[in-house]
Short mmCIF file of C-alpha atoms in Angstrom, two decimals:
data_model
loop_
_atom_site.label_atom_id
_atom_site.label_comp_id
_atom_site.label_asym_id
_atom_site.label_seq_id
_atom_site.Cartn_x
_atom_site.Cartn_y
_atom_site.Cartn_z
CA MET Z 1 26.49 -86.07 -41.64
CA SER Z 2 23.71 -83.56 -42.30
CA LYS Z 3 20.44 -83.17 -44.18
CA ASN Z 4 20.06 -81.23 -47.43
CA PRO Z 5 20.96 -77.59 -46.72
CA SER Z 6 19.53 -74.66 -48.68
CA LEU Z 7 21.53 -72.86 -51.37
CA THR Z 8 22.18 -69.99 -48.94
CA GLU Z 9 23.37 -72.34 -46.21
CA ARG Z 10 25.66 -74.14 -48.65
CA LEU Z 11 27.14 -70.82 -49.80
CA VAL Z 12 27.73 -69.63 -46.24
CA ARG Z 13 29.43 -72.88 -45.24
CA ASN Z 14 31.71 -72.86 -48.27
CA ILE Z 15 32.51 -69.15 -47.93
CA PHE Z 16 33.46 -69.73 -44.29
CA ALA Z 17 35.74 -72.63 -45.29
CA GLY Z 18 37.30 -70.41 -47.96
CA PHE Z 19 37.78 -67.62 -45.41
CA LEU Z 20 39.66 -70.00 -43.13
CA ASP Z 21 41.90 -70.95 -46.04
CA LEU Z 22 42.97 -67.29 -46.36
CA PHE Z 23 44.86 -67.67 -43.08
CA ARG Z 24 46.85 -70.65 -44.29
CA ILE Z 25 50.57 -70.33 -43.65
CA GLY Z 26 52.82 -72.68 -45.59
CA ASN Z 27 52.00 -75.23 -48.24
CA GLY Z 28 50.88 -78.27 -46.25
CA PRO Z 29 47.22 -79.29 -46.08
CA LEU Z 30 47.24 -78.77 -42.30
CA SER Z 31 48.97 -75.38 -42.32
CA GLY Z 32 47.10 -72.42 -40.89
CA PHE Z 33 43.48 -72.42 -39.77
CA THR Z 34 41.87 -74.54 -42.42
CA LEU Z 35 38.70 -76.47 -41.70
CA LEU Z 36 40.73 -79.63 -42.17
CA ARG Z 37 42.63 -78.97 -38.91
CA LYS Z 38 39.35 -78.98 -37.01
CA TYR Z 39 38.90 -82.64 -37.91
CA PHE Z 40 42.34 -84.16 -38.54
CA SER Z 41 45.94 -83.97 -37.40
CA SER Z 42 48.96 -85.01 -39.44
CA LYS Z 43 49.11 -88.17 -37.31
CA ASP Z 44 45.45 -88.91 -38.15
CA LEU Z 45 46.18 -88.67 -41.87
CA ARG Z 46 49.16 -91.02 -41.50
CA GLU Z 47 46.96 -93.52 -39.62
CA ILE Z 48 44.34 -93.38 -42.38
CA THR Z 49 47.07 -93.98 -44.99
CA SER Z 50 48.34 -96.96 -43.00
CA ALA Z 51 44.83 -98.38 -42.57
CA VAL Z 52 44.24 -98.23 -46.33
CA ALA Z 53 47.61 -99.90 -47.03
CA ASN Z 54 46.92 -102.68 -44.50
CA SER Z 55 43.39 -103.14 -45.83
CA GLU Z 56 44.56 -103.58 -49.41
CA LYS Z 57 46.86 -106.45 -48.39
CA THR Z 58 43.79 -108.59 -47.67
CA HIS Z 59 41.80 -108.03 -50.90
CA ARG Z 60 42.04 -106.98 -54.54
CA GLY Z 61 40.10 -103.74 -54.10
CA GLU Z 62 41.55 -100.25 -54.08
CA LEU Z 63 40.39 -97.76 -51.43
CA LYS Z 64 40.74 -94.00 -51.74
CA VAL Z 65 39.80 -91.41 -49.12
CA ALA Z 66 39.23 -87.89 -50.45
CA VAL Z 67 38.63 -84.93 -48.14
CA GLU Z 68 37.63 -81.53 -49.48
CA THR Z 69 37.15 -78.54 -47.21
CA LYS Z 70 34.87 -76.80 -49.71
CA ILE Z 71 33.62 -76.96 -53.28
CA PRO Z 72 33.85 -74.14 -55.85
CA PHE Z 73 31.03 -71.59 -55.64
CA PHE Z 74 30.11 -71.94 -59.31
CA GLN Z 75 29.38 -75.62 -58.67
CA ILE Z 76 27.02 -74.70 -55.84
CA PHE Z 77 25.18 -72.25 -58.10
CA SER Z 78 24.97 -74.86 -60.86
CA GLY Z 79 23.19 -77.17 -58.41
CA LYS Z 80 25.95 -79.72 -57.90
CA THR Z 81 25.55 -81.80 -54.77
CA ALA Z 82 28.20 -83.51 -52.67
CA ARG Z 83 27.31 -86.74 -54.50
CA ASP Z 84 27.89 -85.02 -57.86
CA ARG Z 85 31.24 -83.77 -56.59
CA ALA Z 86 32.10 -87.27 -55.34
CA LEU Z 87 31.43 -88.61 -58.85
CA GLU Z 88 33.80 -85.99 -60.26
CA MET Z 89 36.45 -86.95 -57.72
CA PHE Z 90 35.91 -90.65 -58.51
CA SER Z 91 36.91 -89.85 -62.08
CA PHE Z 92 39.60 -87.25 -61.27
CA LEU Z 93 41.38 -89.62 -58.85
CA LYS Z 94 41.00 -92.51 -61.34
CA VAL Z 95 39.33 -94.75 -58.78
CA TRP Z 96 37.53 -96.36 -61.74
CA ASP Z 97 40.85 -97.20 -63.40
CA THR Z 98 41.67 -100.50 -61.66
CA GLU Z 99 42.26 -103.80 -63.42
CA GLU Z 100 39.24 -105.55 -61.87
CA ASN Z 101 36.98 -102.47 -61.50
CA THR Z 102 37.24 -102.73 -57.72
CA GLY Z 103 37.92 -99.15 -56.66
CA ILE Z 104 36.05 -97.51 -53.77
CA LEU Z 105 36.03 -93.81 -52.90
CA ILE Z 106 35.16 -92.44 -49.46
CA TYR Z 107 34.45 -88.77 -50.21
CA ILE Z 108 34.11 -86.24 -47.39
CA LEU Z 109 33.00 -82.65 -47.93
CA LEU Z 110 33.76 -80.90 -44.64
CA SER Z 111 32.05 -77.57 -45.34
CA GLU Z 112 28.70 -79.25 -45.91
CA LYS Z 113 29.26 -82.18 -43.57
CA LYS Z 114 28.55 -84.75 -46.28
CA ILE Z 115 30.02 -88.21 -46.80
CA VAL Z 116 29.56 -90.22 -49.97
CA THR Z 117 30.98 -93.68 -50.64
CA LEU Z 118 31.12 -94.77 -54.28
CA ALA Z 119 32.40 -97.95 -55.88
CA ASP Z 120 33.27 -99.16 -59.33
CA ARG Z 121 31.01 -101.60 -61.19
CA GLY Z 122 32.93 -104.68 -60.02
CA ILE Z 123 32.07 -103.80 -56.42
CA TYR Z 124 28.42 -102.96 -57.09
CA LYS Z 125 27.81 -106.45 -58.43
CA LYS Z 126 28.79 -107.94 -55.07
CA ILE Z 127 28.20 -105.25 -52.43
CA GLY Z 128 25.78 -102.66 -53.79
CA GLN Z 129 25.16 -98.98 -53.05
CA GLU Z 130 22.83 -99.69 -50.11
CA ARG Z 131 25.67 -101.27 -48.12
CA LEU Z 132 28.00 -98.42 -49.10
CA ASN Z 133 25.39 -95.91 -47.89
CA LEU Z 134 25.23 -97.70 -44.51
CA ILE Z 135 29.00 -97.41 -44.19
CA SER Z 136 28.80 -93.69 -45.08
CA SER Z 137 26.15 -93.25 -42.37
CA LYS Z 138 28.39 -94.92 -39.79
CA ILE Z 139 31.25 -92.62 -40.76
CA GLY Z 140 28.88 -89.66 -40.38
CA GLU Z 141 27.91 -90.83 -36.89
CA GLY Z 142 31.58 -90.83 -35.95
CA PHE Z 143 31.96 -87.27 -37.19
CA ARG Z 144 28.95 -86.22 -35.11
CA SER Z 145 30.54 -87.94 -32.10
CA LYS Z 146 33.66 -85.84 -32.71
CA ALA Z 147 35.77 -88.87 -33.65
CA PRO Z 148 36.33 -88.35 -37.40
CA LYS Z 149 39.56 -90.35 -37.70
CA ASP Z 150 38.07 -93.30 -35.84
CA ALA Z 151 34.96 -93.05 -38.02
CA ILE Z 152 37.00 -93.29 -41.21
CA LEU Z 153 39.02 -96.18 -39.77
CA THR Z 154 35.76 -97.97 -38.95
CA GLY Z 155 34.53 -97.37 -42.50
CA ILE Z 156 37.79 -98.75 -43.90
CA LYS Z 157 37.47 -101.79 -41.61
CA GLU Z 158 33.92 -102.52 -42.81
CA LEU Z 159 34.91 -102.10 -46.45
CA THR Z 160 37.88 -104.40 -45.83
CA GLU Z 161 35.57 -107.11 -44.48
CA GLU Z 162 33.33 -106.86 -47.54
CA LEU Z 163 36.20 -106.75 -50.03
CA SER Z 164 38.07 -109.62 -48.34
CA LYS Z 165 34.94 -111.75 -48.58
CA HIS Z 166 34.17 -111.00 -52.24
CA PHE Z 167 37.63 -110.12 -53.63
CA PRO Z 168 40.27 -111.96 -51.53
CA ALA Z 169 43.91 -111.14 -52.20
CA ARG Z 170 45.88 -113.21 -54.68
CA LYS Z 171 49.62 -113.69 -55.06
CA LYS Z 172 49.70 -110.78 -57.49
CA ASN Z 173 48.06 -107.87 -55.70
CA PRO Z 174 49.44 -104.57 -57.06
CA ASN Z 175 48.74 -101.24 -55.39
CA GLU Z 176 47.05 -99.36 -58.23
CA ILE Z 177 46.02 -96.14 -56.40
CA SER Z 178 47.95 -94.14 -53.80
CA ASN Z 179 47.02 -95.00 -50.23
CA GLU Z 180 47.35 -91.41 -48.99
CA PRO Z 181 44.14 -89.42 -48.57
CA TYR Z 182 43.54 -86.82 -51.25
CA ILE Z 183 43.23 -83.44 -49.52
CA SER Z 184 41.84 -80.34 -51.18
#
Protein backbone atom coordinates (compact mmCIF):
# COMPACT_ATOMS: atom_id res chain seq x y z
CA MET A 1 0.00 0.00 0.00
CA SER A 2 2.89 2.39 0.66
CA LYS A 3 6.66 2.64 0.37
CA ASN A 4 9.05 2.33 3.31
CA PRO A 5 8.28 5.16 5.75
CA SER A 6 10.87 6.67 8.09
CA LEU A 7 11.01 5.80 11.79
CA THR A 8 9.36 9.13 12.62
CA GLU A 9 6.58 8.59 10.11
CA ARG A 10 5.96 5.07 11.44
CA LEU A 11 5.78 6.39 15.01
CA VAL A 12 3.34 9.16 14.06
CA ARG A 13 1.06 6.77 12.19
CA ASN A 14 0.99 4.28 15.05
CA ILE A 15 0.53 6.98 17.69
CA PHE A 16 -2.42 8.35 15.71
CA ALA A 17 -3.97 4.87 15.49
CA GLY A 18 -3.45 4.46 19.25
CA PHE A 19 -5.03 7.87 19.87
CA LEU A 20 -8.13 6.81 17.93
CA ASP A 21 -8.33 3.67 20.06
CA LEU A 22 -8.64 5.87 23.18
CA PHE A 23 -12.11 6.88 22.00
CA ARG A 24 -13.31 3.30 21.71
CA ILE A 25 -16.65 2.70 23.38
CA GLY A 26 -17.58 -0.91 24.05
CA ASN A 27 -15.63 -4.09 23.47
CA GLY A 28 -16.20 -4.83 19.78
CA PRO A 29 -13.45 -4.30 17.21
CA LEU A 30 -15.61 -1.72 15.42
CA SER A 31 -16.65 0.23 18.51
CA GLY A 32 -15.67 3.88 18.73
CA PHE A 33 -13.40 5.72 16.31
CA THR A 34 -10.78 3.11 15.62
CA LEU A 35 -8.84 3.14 12.38
CA LEU A 36 -10.52 -0.15 11.56
CA ARG A 37 -13.89 1.61 11.09
CA LYS A 38 -12.35 3.77 8.39
CA TYR A 39 -11.83 0.67 6.26
CA PHE A 40 -14.40 -1.95 7.31
CA SER A 41 -17.95 -2.31 8.56
CA SER A 42 -19.30 -5.27 10.52
CA LYS A 43 -20.98 -6.43 7.30
CA ASP A 44 -17.62 -6.27 5.49
CA LEU A 45 -16.01 -8.50 8.13
CA ARG A 46 -18.87 -11.01 7.83
CA GLU A 47 -18.44 -11.06 4.03
CA ILE A 48 -14.71 -11.71 4.41
CA THR A 49 -15.45 -14.56 6.83
CA SER A 50 -17.94 -16.03 4.37
CA ALA A 51 -15.50 -15.70 1.45
CA VAL A 52 -12.82 -17.58 3.40
CA ALA A 53 -15.30 -20.34 4.35
CA ASN A 54 -16.50 -20.71 0.75
CA SER A 55 -12.93 -20.68 -0.54
CA GLU A 56 -11.83 -23.47 1.78
CA LYS A 57 -14.57 -25.76 0.44
CA THR A 58 -12.73 -25.94 -2.89
CA HIS A 59 -9.19 -26.75 -1.66
CA ARG A 60 -7.15 -28.16 1.21
CA GLY A 61 -5.52 -24.86 2.14
CA GLU A 62 -6.34 -22.72 5.14
CA LEU A 63 -6.70 -18.94 4.71
CA LYS A 64 -6.42 -16.44 7.53
CA VAL A 65 -6.93 -12.68 7.29
CA ALA A 66 -5.33 -10.64 10.08
CA VAL A 67 -5.89 -6.90 10.43
CA GLU A 68 -3.96 -4.82 12.93
CA THR A 69 -4.59 -1.11 13.38
CA LYS A 70 -1.12 -0.53 14.82
CA ILE A 71 1.95 -2.31 16.14
CA PRO A 72 3.55 -1.78 19.56
CA PHE A 73 5.96 1.16 19.74
CA PHE A 74 8.80 -0.94 21.13
CA GLN A 75 8.64 -3.07 17.99
CA ILE A 76 9.00 0.03 15.82
CA PHE A 77 12.05 1.15 17.82
CA SER A 78 13.55 -2.33 17.56
CA GLY A 79 13.33 -2.06 13.77
CA LYS A 80 10.55 -4.56 13.16
CA THR A 81 8.84 -4.16 9.81
CA ALA A 82 5.31 -5.07 8.79
CA ARG A 83 6.75 -8.25 7.27
CA ASP A 84 8.42 -9.11 10.60
CA ARG A 85 5.11 -8.54 12.35
CA ALA A 86 3.33 -10.70 9.76
CA LEU A 87 5.78 -13.52 10.53
CA GLU A 88 4.96 -13.16 14.23
CA MET A 89 1.24 -13.27 13.46
CA PHE A 90 1.76 -16.30 11.21
CA SER A 91 3.11 -18.11 14.25
CA PHE A 92 0.73 -16.58 16.83
CA LEU A 93 -2.35 -17.51 14.78
CA LYS A 94 -0.89 -21.00 14.10
CA VAL A 95 -1.26 -20.63 10.34
CA TRP A 96 1.75 -22.96 10.08
CA ASP A 97 -0.05 -25.65 12.10
CA THR A 98 -2.05 -27.35 9.34
CA GLU A 99 -1.84 -31.03 8.46
CA GLU A 100 -0.48 -30.44 4.94
CA ASN A 101 1.44 -27.20 5.64
CA THR A 102 -1.00 -25.28 3.45
CA GLY A 103 -1.81 -22.21 5.54
CA ILE A 104 -1.81 -18.70 4.06
CA LEU A 105 -1.92 -15.43 6.00
CA ILE A 106 -3.09 -12.13 4.52
CA TYR A 107 -1.70 -9.60 7.01
CA ILE A 108 -2.82 -5.96 6.91
CA LEU A 109 -1.24 -3.24 9.04
CA LEU A 110 -3.59 -0.27 8.69
CA SER A 111 -1.47 2.36 10.45
CA GLU A 112 1.40 1.87 8.01
CA LYS A 113 -0.72 0.86 5.03
CA LYS A 114 1.18 -2.39 4.52
CA ILE A 115 -0.06 -5.75 3.26
CA VAL A 116 1.95 -8.95 3.51
CA THR A 117 0.85 -12.37 2.31
CA LEU A 118 2.74 -15.35 3.73
CA ALA A 119 2.32 -19.07 3.18
CA ASP A 120 3.50 -22.27 4.76
CA ARG A 121 6.16 -24.42 3.09
CA GLY A 122 3.62 -26.66 1.35
CA ILE A 123 2.30 -23.63 -0.54
CA TYR A 124 5.72 -22.20 -1.40
CA LYS A 125 6.65 -25.39 -3.24
CA LYS A 126 3.75 -24.86 -5.66
CA ILE A 127 2.96 -21.14 -5.67
CA GLY A 128 5.97 -19.20 -4.39
CA GLN A 129 6.41 -15.83 -2.69
CA GLU A 130 6.50 -13.89 -5.96
CA ARG A 131 2.89 -14.84 -6.74
CA LEU A 132 1.87 -14.04 -3.16
CA ASN A 133 3.52 -10.62 -3.48
CA LEU A 134 1.51 -9.93 -6.65
CA ILE A 135 -1.69 -10.75 -4.78
CA SER A 136 -0.63 -8.44 -1.93
CA SER A 137 -0.03 -5.67 -4.49
CA LYS A 138 -3.51 -6.14 -5.94
CA ILE A 139 -5.02 -5.93 -2.47
CA GLY A 140 -3.02 -2.73 -1.90
CA GLU A 141 -4.39 -1.26 -5.13
CA GLY A 142 -7.90 -1.90 -3.86
CA PHE A 143 -7.13 -0.10 -0.61
CA ARG A 144 -5.80 2.88 -2.59
CA SER A 145 -9.00 2.83 -4.65
CA LYS A 146 -10.96 3.03 -1.38
CA ALA A 147 -12.42 -0.47 -1.80
CA PRO A 148 -10.63 -2.45 0.94
CA LYS A 149 -13.27 -5.16 1.38
CA ASP A 150 -13.45 -5.79 -2.35
CA ALA A 151 -9.65 -5.86 -2.48
CA ILE A 152 -9.47 -8.56 0.17
CA LEU A 153 -12.22 -10.53 -1.54
CA THR A 154 -10.25 -10.33 -4.80
CA GLY A 155 -7.13 -11.55 -3.00
CA ILE A 156 -9.09 -14.45 -1.50
CA LYS A 157 -10.47 -15.28 -4.97
CA GLU A 158 -6.98 -15.36 -6.52
CA LEU A 159 -5.62 -17.49 -3.68
CA THR A 160 -8.61 -19.82 -4.08
CA GLU A 161 -7.81 -20.30 -7.77
CA GLU A 162 -4.19 -21.16 -6.98
CA LEU A 163 -5.05 -23.46 -4.08
CA SER A 164 -7.84 -25.23 -6.01
CA LYS A 165 -5.38 -25.94 -8.82
CA HIS A 166 -2.56 -27.26 -6.63
CA PHE A 167 -4.44 -28.54 -3.55
CA PRO A 168 -7.98 -29.54 -4.65
CA ALA A 169 -10.45 -30.51 -1.94
CA ARG A 170 -10.80 -34.14 -0.92
CA LYS A 171 -13.64 -35.94 0.82
CA LYS A 172 -12.00 -35.21 4.16
CA ASN A 173 -11.43 -31.46 4.25
CA PRO A 174 -11.41 -30.24 7.88
CA ASN A 175 -11.48 -26.57 8.78
CA GLU A 176 -8.27 -26.26 10.80
CA ILE A 177 -8.18 -22.47 11.38
CA SER A 178 -11.05 -20.09 12.17
CA ASN A 179 -12.47 -18.35 9.11
CA GLU A 180 -13.09 -15.07 10.94
CA PRO A 181 -10.54 -12.30 10.43
CA TYR A 182 -8.23 -11.72 13.37
CA ILE A 183 -8.65 -8.09 14.46
CA SER A 184 -6.25 -6.29 16.76
